[in-house]
Short mmCIF file of N, CA and C in Angstrom, two decimals:
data_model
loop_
_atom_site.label_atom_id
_atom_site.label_comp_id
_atom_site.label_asym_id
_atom_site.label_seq_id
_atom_site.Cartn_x
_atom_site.Cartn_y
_atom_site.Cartn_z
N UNK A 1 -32.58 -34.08 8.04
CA UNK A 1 -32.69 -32.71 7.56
C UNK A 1 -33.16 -32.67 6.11
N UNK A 2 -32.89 -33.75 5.40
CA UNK A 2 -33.21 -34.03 3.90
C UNK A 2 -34.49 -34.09 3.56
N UNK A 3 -35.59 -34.77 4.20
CA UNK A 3 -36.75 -34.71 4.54
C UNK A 3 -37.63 -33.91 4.59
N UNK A 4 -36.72 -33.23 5.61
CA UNK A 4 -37.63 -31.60 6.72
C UNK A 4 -37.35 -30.67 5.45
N UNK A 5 -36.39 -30.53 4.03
CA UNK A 5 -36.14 -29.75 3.33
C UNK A 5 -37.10 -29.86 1.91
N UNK A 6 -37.24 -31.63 1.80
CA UNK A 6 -38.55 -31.64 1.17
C UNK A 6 -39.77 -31.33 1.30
N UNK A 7 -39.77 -31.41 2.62
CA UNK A 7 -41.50 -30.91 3.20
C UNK A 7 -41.56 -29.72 3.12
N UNK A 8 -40.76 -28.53 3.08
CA UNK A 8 -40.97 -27.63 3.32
C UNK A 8 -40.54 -27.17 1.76
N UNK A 9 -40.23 -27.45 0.84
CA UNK A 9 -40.36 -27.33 -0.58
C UNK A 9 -41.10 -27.79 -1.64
N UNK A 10 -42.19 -28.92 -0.85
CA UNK A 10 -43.25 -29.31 -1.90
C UNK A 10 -44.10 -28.30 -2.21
N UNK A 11 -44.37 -28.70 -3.22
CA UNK A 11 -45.53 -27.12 -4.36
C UNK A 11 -46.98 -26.81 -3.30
N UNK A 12 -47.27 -27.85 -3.03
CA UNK A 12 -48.54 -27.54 -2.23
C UNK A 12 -48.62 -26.37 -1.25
N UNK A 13 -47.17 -26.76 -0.76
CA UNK A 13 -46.47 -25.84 0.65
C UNK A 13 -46.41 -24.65 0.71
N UNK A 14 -45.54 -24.56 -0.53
CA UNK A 14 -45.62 -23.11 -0.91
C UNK A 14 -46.22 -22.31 -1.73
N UNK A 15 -47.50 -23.20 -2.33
CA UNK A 15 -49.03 -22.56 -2.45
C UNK A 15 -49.30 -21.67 -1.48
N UNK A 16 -50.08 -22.43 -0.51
CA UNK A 16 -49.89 -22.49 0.39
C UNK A 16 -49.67 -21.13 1.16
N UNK A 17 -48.37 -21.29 1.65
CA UNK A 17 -47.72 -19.65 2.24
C UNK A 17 -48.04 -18.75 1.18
N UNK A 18 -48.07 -18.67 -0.02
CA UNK A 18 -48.37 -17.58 -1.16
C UNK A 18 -49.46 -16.88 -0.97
N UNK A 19 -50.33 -18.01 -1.10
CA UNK A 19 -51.82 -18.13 -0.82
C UNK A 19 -52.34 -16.90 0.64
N UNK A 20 -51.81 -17.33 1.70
CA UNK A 20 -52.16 -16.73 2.94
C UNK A 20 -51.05 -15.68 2.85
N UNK A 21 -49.91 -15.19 2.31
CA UNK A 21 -49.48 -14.10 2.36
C UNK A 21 -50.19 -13.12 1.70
N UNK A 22 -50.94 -13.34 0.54
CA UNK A 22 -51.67 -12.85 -0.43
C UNK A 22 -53.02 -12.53 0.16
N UNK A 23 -53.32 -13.23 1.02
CA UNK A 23 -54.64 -12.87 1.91
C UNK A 23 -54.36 -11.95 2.63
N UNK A 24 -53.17 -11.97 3.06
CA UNK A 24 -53.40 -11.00 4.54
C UNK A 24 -52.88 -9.73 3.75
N UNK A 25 -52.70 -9.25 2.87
CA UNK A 25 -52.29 -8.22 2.02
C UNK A 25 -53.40 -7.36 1.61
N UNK A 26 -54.19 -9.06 0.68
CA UNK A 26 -55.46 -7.92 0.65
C UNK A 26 -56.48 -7.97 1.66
N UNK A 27 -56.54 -8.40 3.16
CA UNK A 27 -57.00 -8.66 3.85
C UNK A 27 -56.92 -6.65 4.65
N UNK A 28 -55.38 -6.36 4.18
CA UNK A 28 -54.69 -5.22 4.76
C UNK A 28 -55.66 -3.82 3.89
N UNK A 29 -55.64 -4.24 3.14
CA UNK A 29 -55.84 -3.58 1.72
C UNK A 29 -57.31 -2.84 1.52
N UNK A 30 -58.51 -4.42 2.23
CA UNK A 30 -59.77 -4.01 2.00
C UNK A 30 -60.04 -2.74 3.57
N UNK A 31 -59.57 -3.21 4.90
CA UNK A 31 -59.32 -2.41 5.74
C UNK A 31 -59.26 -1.34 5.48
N UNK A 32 -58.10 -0.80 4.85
CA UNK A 32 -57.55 0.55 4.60
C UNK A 32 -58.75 1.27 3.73
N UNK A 33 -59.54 -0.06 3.32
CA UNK A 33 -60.49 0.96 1.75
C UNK A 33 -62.00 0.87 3.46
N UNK A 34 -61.76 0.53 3.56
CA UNK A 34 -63.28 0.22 4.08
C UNK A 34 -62.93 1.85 5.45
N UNK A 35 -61.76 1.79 6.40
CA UNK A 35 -61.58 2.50 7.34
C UNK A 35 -61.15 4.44 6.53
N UNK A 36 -60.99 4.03 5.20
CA UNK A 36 -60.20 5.43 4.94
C UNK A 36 -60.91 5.98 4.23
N UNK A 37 -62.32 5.24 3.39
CA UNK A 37 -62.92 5.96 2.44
C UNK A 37 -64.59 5.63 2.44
N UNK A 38 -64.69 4.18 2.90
CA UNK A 38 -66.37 3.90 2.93
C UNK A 38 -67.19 4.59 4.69
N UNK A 39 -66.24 4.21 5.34
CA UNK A 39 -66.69 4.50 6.70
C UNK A 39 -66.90 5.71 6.90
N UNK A 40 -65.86 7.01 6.32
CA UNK A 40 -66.12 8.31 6.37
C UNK A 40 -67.21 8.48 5.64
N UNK A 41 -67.38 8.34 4.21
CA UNK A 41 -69.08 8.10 3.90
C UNK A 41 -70.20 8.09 4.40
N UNK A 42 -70.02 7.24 5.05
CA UNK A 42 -71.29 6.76 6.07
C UNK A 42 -71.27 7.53 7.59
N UNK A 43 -70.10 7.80 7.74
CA UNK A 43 -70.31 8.77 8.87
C UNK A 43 -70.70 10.43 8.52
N UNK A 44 -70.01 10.64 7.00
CA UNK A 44 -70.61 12.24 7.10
C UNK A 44 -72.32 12.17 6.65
N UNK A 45 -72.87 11.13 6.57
CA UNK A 45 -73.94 11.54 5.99
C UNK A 45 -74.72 11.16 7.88
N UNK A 46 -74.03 10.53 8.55
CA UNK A 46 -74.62 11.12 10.09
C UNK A 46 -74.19 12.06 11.34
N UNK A 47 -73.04 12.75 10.19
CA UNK A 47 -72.59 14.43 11.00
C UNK A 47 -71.49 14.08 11.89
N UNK A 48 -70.90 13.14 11.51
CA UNK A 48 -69.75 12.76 12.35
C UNK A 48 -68.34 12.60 11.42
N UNK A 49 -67.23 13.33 12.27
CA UNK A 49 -66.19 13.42 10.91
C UNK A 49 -65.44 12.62 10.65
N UNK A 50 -65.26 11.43 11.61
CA UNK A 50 -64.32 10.03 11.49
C UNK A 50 -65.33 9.08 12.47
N UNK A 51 -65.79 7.83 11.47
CA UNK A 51 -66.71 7.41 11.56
C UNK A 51 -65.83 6.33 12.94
N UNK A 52 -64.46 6.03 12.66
CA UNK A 52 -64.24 5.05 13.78
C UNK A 52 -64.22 5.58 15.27
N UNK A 53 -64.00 7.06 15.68
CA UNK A 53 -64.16 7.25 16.76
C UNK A 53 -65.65 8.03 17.13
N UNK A 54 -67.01 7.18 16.71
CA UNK A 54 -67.52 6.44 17.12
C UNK A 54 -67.56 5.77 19.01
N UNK A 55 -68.22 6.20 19.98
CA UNK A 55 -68.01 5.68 20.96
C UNK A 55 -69.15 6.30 22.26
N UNK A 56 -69.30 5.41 22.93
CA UNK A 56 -70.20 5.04 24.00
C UNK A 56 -69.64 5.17 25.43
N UNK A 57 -69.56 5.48 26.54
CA UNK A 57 -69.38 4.80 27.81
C UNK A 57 -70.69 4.72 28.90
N UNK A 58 -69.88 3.48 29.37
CA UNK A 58 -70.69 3.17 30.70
C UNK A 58 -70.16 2.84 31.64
N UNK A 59 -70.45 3.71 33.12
CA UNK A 59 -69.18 3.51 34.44
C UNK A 59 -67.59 3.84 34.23
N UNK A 60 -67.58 4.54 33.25
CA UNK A 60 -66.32 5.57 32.85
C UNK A 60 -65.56 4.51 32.40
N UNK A 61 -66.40 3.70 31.76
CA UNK A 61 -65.33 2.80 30.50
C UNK A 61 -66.02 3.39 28.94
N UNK A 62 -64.94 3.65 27.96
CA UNK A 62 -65.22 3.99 26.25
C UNK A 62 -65.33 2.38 25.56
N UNK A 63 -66.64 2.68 24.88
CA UNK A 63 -66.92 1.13 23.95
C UNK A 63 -66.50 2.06 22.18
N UNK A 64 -65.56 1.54 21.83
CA UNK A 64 -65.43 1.72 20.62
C UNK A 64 -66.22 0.99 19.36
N UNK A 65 -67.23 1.39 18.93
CA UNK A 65 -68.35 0.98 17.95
C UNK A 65 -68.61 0.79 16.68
N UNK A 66 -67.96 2.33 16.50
CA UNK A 66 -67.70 2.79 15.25
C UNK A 66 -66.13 1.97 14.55
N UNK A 67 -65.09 1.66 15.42
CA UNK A 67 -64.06 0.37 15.32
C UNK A 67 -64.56 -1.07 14.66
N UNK A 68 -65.58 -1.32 15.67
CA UNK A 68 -65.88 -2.60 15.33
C UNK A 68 -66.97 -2.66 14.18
N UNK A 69 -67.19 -1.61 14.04
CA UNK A 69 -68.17 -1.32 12.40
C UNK A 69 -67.71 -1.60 11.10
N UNK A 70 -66.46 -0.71 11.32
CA UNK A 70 -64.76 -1.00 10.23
C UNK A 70 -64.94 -2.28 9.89
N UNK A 71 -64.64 -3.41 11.39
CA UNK A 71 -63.94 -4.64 11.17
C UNK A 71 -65.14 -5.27 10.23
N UNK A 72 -66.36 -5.15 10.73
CA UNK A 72 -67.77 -5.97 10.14
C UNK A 72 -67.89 -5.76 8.80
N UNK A 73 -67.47 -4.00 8.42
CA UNK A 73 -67.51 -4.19 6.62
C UNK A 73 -66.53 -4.27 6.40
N UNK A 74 -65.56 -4.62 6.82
CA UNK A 74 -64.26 -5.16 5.74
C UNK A 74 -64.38 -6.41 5.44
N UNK A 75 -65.03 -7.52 6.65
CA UNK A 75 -65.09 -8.72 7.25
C UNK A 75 -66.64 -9.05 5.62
N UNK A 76 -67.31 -8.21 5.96
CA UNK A 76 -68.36 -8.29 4.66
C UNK A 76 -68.10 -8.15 2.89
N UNK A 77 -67.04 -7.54 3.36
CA UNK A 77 -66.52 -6.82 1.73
C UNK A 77 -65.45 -8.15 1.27
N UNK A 78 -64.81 -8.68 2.35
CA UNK A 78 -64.08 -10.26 2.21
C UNK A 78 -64.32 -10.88 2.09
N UNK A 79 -65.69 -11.51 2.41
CA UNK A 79 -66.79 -12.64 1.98
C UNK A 79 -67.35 -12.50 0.99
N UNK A 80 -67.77 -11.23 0.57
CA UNK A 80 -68.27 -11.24 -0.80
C UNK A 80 -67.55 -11.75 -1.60
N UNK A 81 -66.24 -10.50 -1.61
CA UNK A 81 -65.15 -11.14 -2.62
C UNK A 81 -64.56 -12.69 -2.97
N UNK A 82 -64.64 -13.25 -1.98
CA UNK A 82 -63.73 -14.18 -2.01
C UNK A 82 -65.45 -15.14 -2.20
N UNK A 83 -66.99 -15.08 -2.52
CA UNK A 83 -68.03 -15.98 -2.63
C UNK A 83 -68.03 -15.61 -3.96
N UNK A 84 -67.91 -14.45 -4.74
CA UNK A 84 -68.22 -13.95 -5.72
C UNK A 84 -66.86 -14.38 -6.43
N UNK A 85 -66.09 -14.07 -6.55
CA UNK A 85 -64.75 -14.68 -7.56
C UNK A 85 -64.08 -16.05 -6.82
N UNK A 86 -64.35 -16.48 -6.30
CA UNK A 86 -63.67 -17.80 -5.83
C UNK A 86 -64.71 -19.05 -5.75
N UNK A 87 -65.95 -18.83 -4.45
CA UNK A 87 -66.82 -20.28 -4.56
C UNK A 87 -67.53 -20.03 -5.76
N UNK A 88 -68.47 -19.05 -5.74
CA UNK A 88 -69.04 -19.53 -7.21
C UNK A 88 -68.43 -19.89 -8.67
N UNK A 89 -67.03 -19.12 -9.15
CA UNK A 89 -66.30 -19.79 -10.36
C UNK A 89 -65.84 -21.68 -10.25
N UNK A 90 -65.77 -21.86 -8.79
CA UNK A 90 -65.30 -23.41 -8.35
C UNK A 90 -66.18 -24.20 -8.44
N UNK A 91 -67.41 -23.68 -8.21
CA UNK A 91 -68.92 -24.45 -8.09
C UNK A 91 -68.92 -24.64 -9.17
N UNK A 92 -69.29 -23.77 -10.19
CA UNK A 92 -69.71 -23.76 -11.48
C UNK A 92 -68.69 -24.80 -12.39
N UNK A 93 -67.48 -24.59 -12.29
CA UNK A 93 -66.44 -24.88 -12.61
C UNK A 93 -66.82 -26.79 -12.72
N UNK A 94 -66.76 -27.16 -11.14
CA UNK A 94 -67.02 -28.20 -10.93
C UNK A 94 -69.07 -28.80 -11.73
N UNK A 95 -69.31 -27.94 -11.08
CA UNK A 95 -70.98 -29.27 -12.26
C UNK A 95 -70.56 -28.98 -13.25
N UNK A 96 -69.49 -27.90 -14.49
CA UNK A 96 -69.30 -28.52 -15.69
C UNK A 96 -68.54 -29.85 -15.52
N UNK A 97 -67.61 -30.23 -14.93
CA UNK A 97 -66.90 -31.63 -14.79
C UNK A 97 -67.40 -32.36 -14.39
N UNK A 98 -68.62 -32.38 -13.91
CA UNK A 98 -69.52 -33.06 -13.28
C UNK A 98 -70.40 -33.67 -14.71
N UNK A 99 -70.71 -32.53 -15.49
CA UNK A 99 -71.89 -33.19 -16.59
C UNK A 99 -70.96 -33.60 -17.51
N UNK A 100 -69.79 -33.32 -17.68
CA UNK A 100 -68.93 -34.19 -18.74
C UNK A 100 -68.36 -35.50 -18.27
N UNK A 101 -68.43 -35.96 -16.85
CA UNK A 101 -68.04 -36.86 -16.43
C UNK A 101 -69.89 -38.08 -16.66
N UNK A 102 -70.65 -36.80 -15.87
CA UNK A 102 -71.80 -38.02 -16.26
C UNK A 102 -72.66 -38.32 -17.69
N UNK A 103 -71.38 -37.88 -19.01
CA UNK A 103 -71.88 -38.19 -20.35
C UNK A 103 -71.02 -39.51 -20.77
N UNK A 104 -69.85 -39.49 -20.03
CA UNK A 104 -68.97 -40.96 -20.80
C UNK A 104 -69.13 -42.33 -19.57
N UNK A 105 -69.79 -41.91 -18.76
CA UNK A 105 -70.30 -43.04 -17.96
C UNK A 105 -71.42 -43.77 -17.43
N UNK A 106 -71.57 -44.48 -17.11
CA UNK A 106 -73.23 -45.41 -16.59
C UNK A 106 -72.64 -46.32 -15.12
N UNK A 107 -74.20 -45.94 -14.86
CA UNK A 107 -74.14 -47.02 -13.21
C UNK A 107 -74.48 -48.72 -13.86
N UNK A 108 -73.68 -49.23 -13.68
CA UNK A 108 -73.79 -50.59 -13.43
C UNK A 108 -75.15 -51.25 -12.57
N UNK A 109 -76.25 -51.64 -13.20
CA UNK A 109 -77.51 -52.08 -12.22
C UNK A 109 -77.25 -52.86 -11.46
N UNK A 110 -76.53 -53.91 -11.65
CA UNK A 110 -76.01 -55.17 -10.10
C UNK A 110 -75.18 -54.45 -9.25
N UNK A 111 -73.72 -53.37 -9.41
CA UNK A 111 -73.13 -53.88 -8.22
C UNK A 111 -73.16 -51.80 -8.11
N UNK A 112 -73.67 -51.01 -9.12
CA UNK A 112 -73.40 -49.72 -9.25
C UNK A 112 -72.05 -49.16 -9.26
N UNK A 113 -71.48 -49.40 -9.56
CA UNK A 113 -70.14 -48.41 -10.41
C UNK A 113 -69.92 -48.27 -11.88
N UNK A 114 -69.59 -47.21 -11.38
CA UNK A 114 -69.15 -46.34 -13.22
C UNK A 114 -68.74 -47.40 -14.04
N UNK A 115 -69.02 -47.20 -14.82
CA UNK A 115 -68.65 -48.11 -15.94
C UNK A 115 -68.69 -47.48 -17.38
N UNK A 116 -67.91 -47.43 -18.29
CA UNK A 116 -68.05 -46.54 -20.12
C UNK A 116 -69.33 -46.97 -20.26
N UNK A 117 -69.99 -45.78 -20.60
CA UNK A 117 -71.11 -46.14 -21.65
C UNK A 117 -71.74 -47.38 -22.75
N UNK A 118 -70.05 -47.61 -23.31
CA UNK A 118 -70.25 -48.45 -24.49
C UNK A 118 -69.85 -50.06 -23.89
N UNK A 119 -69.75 -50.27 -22.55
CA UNK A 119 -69.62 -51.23 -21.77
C UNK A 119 -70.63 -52.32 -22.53
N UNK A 120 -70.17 -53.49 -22.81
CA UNK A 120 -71.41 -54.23 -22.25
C UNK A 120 -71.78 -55.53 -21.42
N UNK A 121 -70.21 -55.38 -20.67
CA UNK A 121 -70.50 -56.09 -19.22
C UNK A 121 -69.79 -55.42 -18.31
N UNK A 122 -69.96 -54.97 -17.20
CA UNK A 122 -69.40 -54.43 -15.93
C UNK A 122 -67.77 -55.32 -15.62
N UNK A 123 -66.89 -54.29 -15.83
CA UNK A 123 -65.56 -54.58 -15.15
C UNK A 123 -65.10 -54.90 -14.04
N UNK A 124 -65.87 -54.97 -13.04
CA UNK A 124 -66.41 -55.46 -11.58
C UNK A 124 -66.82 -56.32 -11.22
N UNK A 125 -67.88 -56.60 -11.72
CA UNK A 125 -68.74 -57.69 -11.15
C UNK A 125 -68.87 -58.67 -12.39
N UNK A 126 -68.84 -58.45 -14.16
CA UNK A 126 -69.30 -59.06 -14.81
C UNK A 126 -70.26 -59.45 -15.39
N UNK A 127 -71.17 -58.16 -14.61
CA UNK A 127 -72.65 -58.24 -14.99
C UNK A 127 -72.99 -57.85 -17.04
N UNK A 128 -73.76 -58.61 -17.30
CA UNK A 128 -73.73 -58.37 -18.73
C UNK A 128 -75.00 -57.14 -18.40
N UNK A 129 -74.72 -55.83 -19.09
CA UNK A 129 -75.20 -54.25 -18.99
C UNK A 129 -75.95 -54.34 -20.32
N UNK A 130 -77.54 -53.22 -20.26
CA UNK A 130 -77.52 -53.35 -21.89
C UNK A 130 -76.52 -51.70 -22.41
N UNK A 131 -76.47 -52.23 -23.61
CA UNK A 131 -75.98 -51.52 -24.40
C UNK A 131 -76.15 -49.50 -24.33
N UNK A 132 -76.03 -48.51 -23.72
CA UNK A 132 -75.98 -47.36 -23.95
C UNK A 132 -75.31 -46.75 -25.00
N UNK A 133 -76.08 -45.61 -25.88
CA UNK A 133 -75.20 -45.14 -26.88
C UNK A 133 -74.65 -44.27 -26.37
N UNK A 134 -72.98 -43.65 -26.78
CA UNK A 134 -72.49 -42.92 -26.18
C UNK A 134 -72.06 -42.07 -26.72
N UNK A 135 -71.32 -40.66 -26.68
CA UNK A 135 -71.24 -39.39 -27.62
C UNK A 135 -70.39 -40.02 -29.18
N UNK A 136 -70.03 -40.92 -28.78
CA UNK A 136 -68.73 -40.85 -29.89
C UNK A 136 -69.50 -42.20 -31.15
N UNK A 137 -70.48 -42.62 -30.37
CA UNK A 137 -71.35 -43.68 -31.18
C UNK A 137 -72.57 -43.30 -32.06
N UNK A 138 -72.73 -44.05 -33.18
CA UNK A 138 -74.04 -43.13 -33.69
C UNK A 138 -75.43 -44.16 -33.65
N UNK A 139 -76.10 -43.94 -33.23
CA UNK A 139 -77.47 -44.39 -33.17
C UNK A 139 -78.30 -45.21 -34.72
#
């Protein structure tokens, strides 16, 4: 039971549940904006007074359309959000750590691994490297 009490209290974990409780909130949230205020929008400007009932039949079954319209821009308005403040700040985020990582290091020509700049034999293999100057060195 000691175990099962750690697993279920490591930080990751309850990231985690935070994380996806916090989604489905504003998951709730963009819905309500998209079904209560954008959709009527778009329906009064095509003469209809609640854009979700919306609907079709064929052989005396109702296709609800204007429903599944809701789901598509909320479903659109969630991808944005979450491409626009989440992947692109992570992307970006990452090639800066990316170009500060590839200023204090060099590929090794015999065996290729990182190696300091100011190396001048490979910690690996032993290869004698020439000399690179590096930020903290002066030319």
């Amino acid at each position: 039971m000691g175990g099962f009490k750690k697993f279920l209290l490591r930080g990751n974990l309850v990231d985690l549940a935070v994380a996806v409780v916090i989604g489905i909130a504003f998951g709730v949230l963009v819905t309500a904006l998209v079904k209560d205020l954008i959709t009527p929008l778009i329906a009064a400007i095509g003469g209809k007074p609640n854009f979700a009932n919306l609907t079709f039949t064929v052989n005396h079954s109702k296709f609800f359309y204007g429903s599944f319209i809701n789901a598509l821009i909320s479903f659109l308005i969630i991808a944005a959000v979450i491409y626009f403040l989440v992947v692109l700040p992570v992307t970006k985020l990452l090639s800066l750590s990316d170009k500060a990582e590839a200023a204090t290091e060099k590929d090794c020509p015999e065996c290729l691994s990182k190696i300091p700049l100011a190396a001048r034999r490979c910690m690996y293999c032993t290869t004698v490297v020439a000399l690179v100057a590096g930020p903290a060195e002066t030319p």
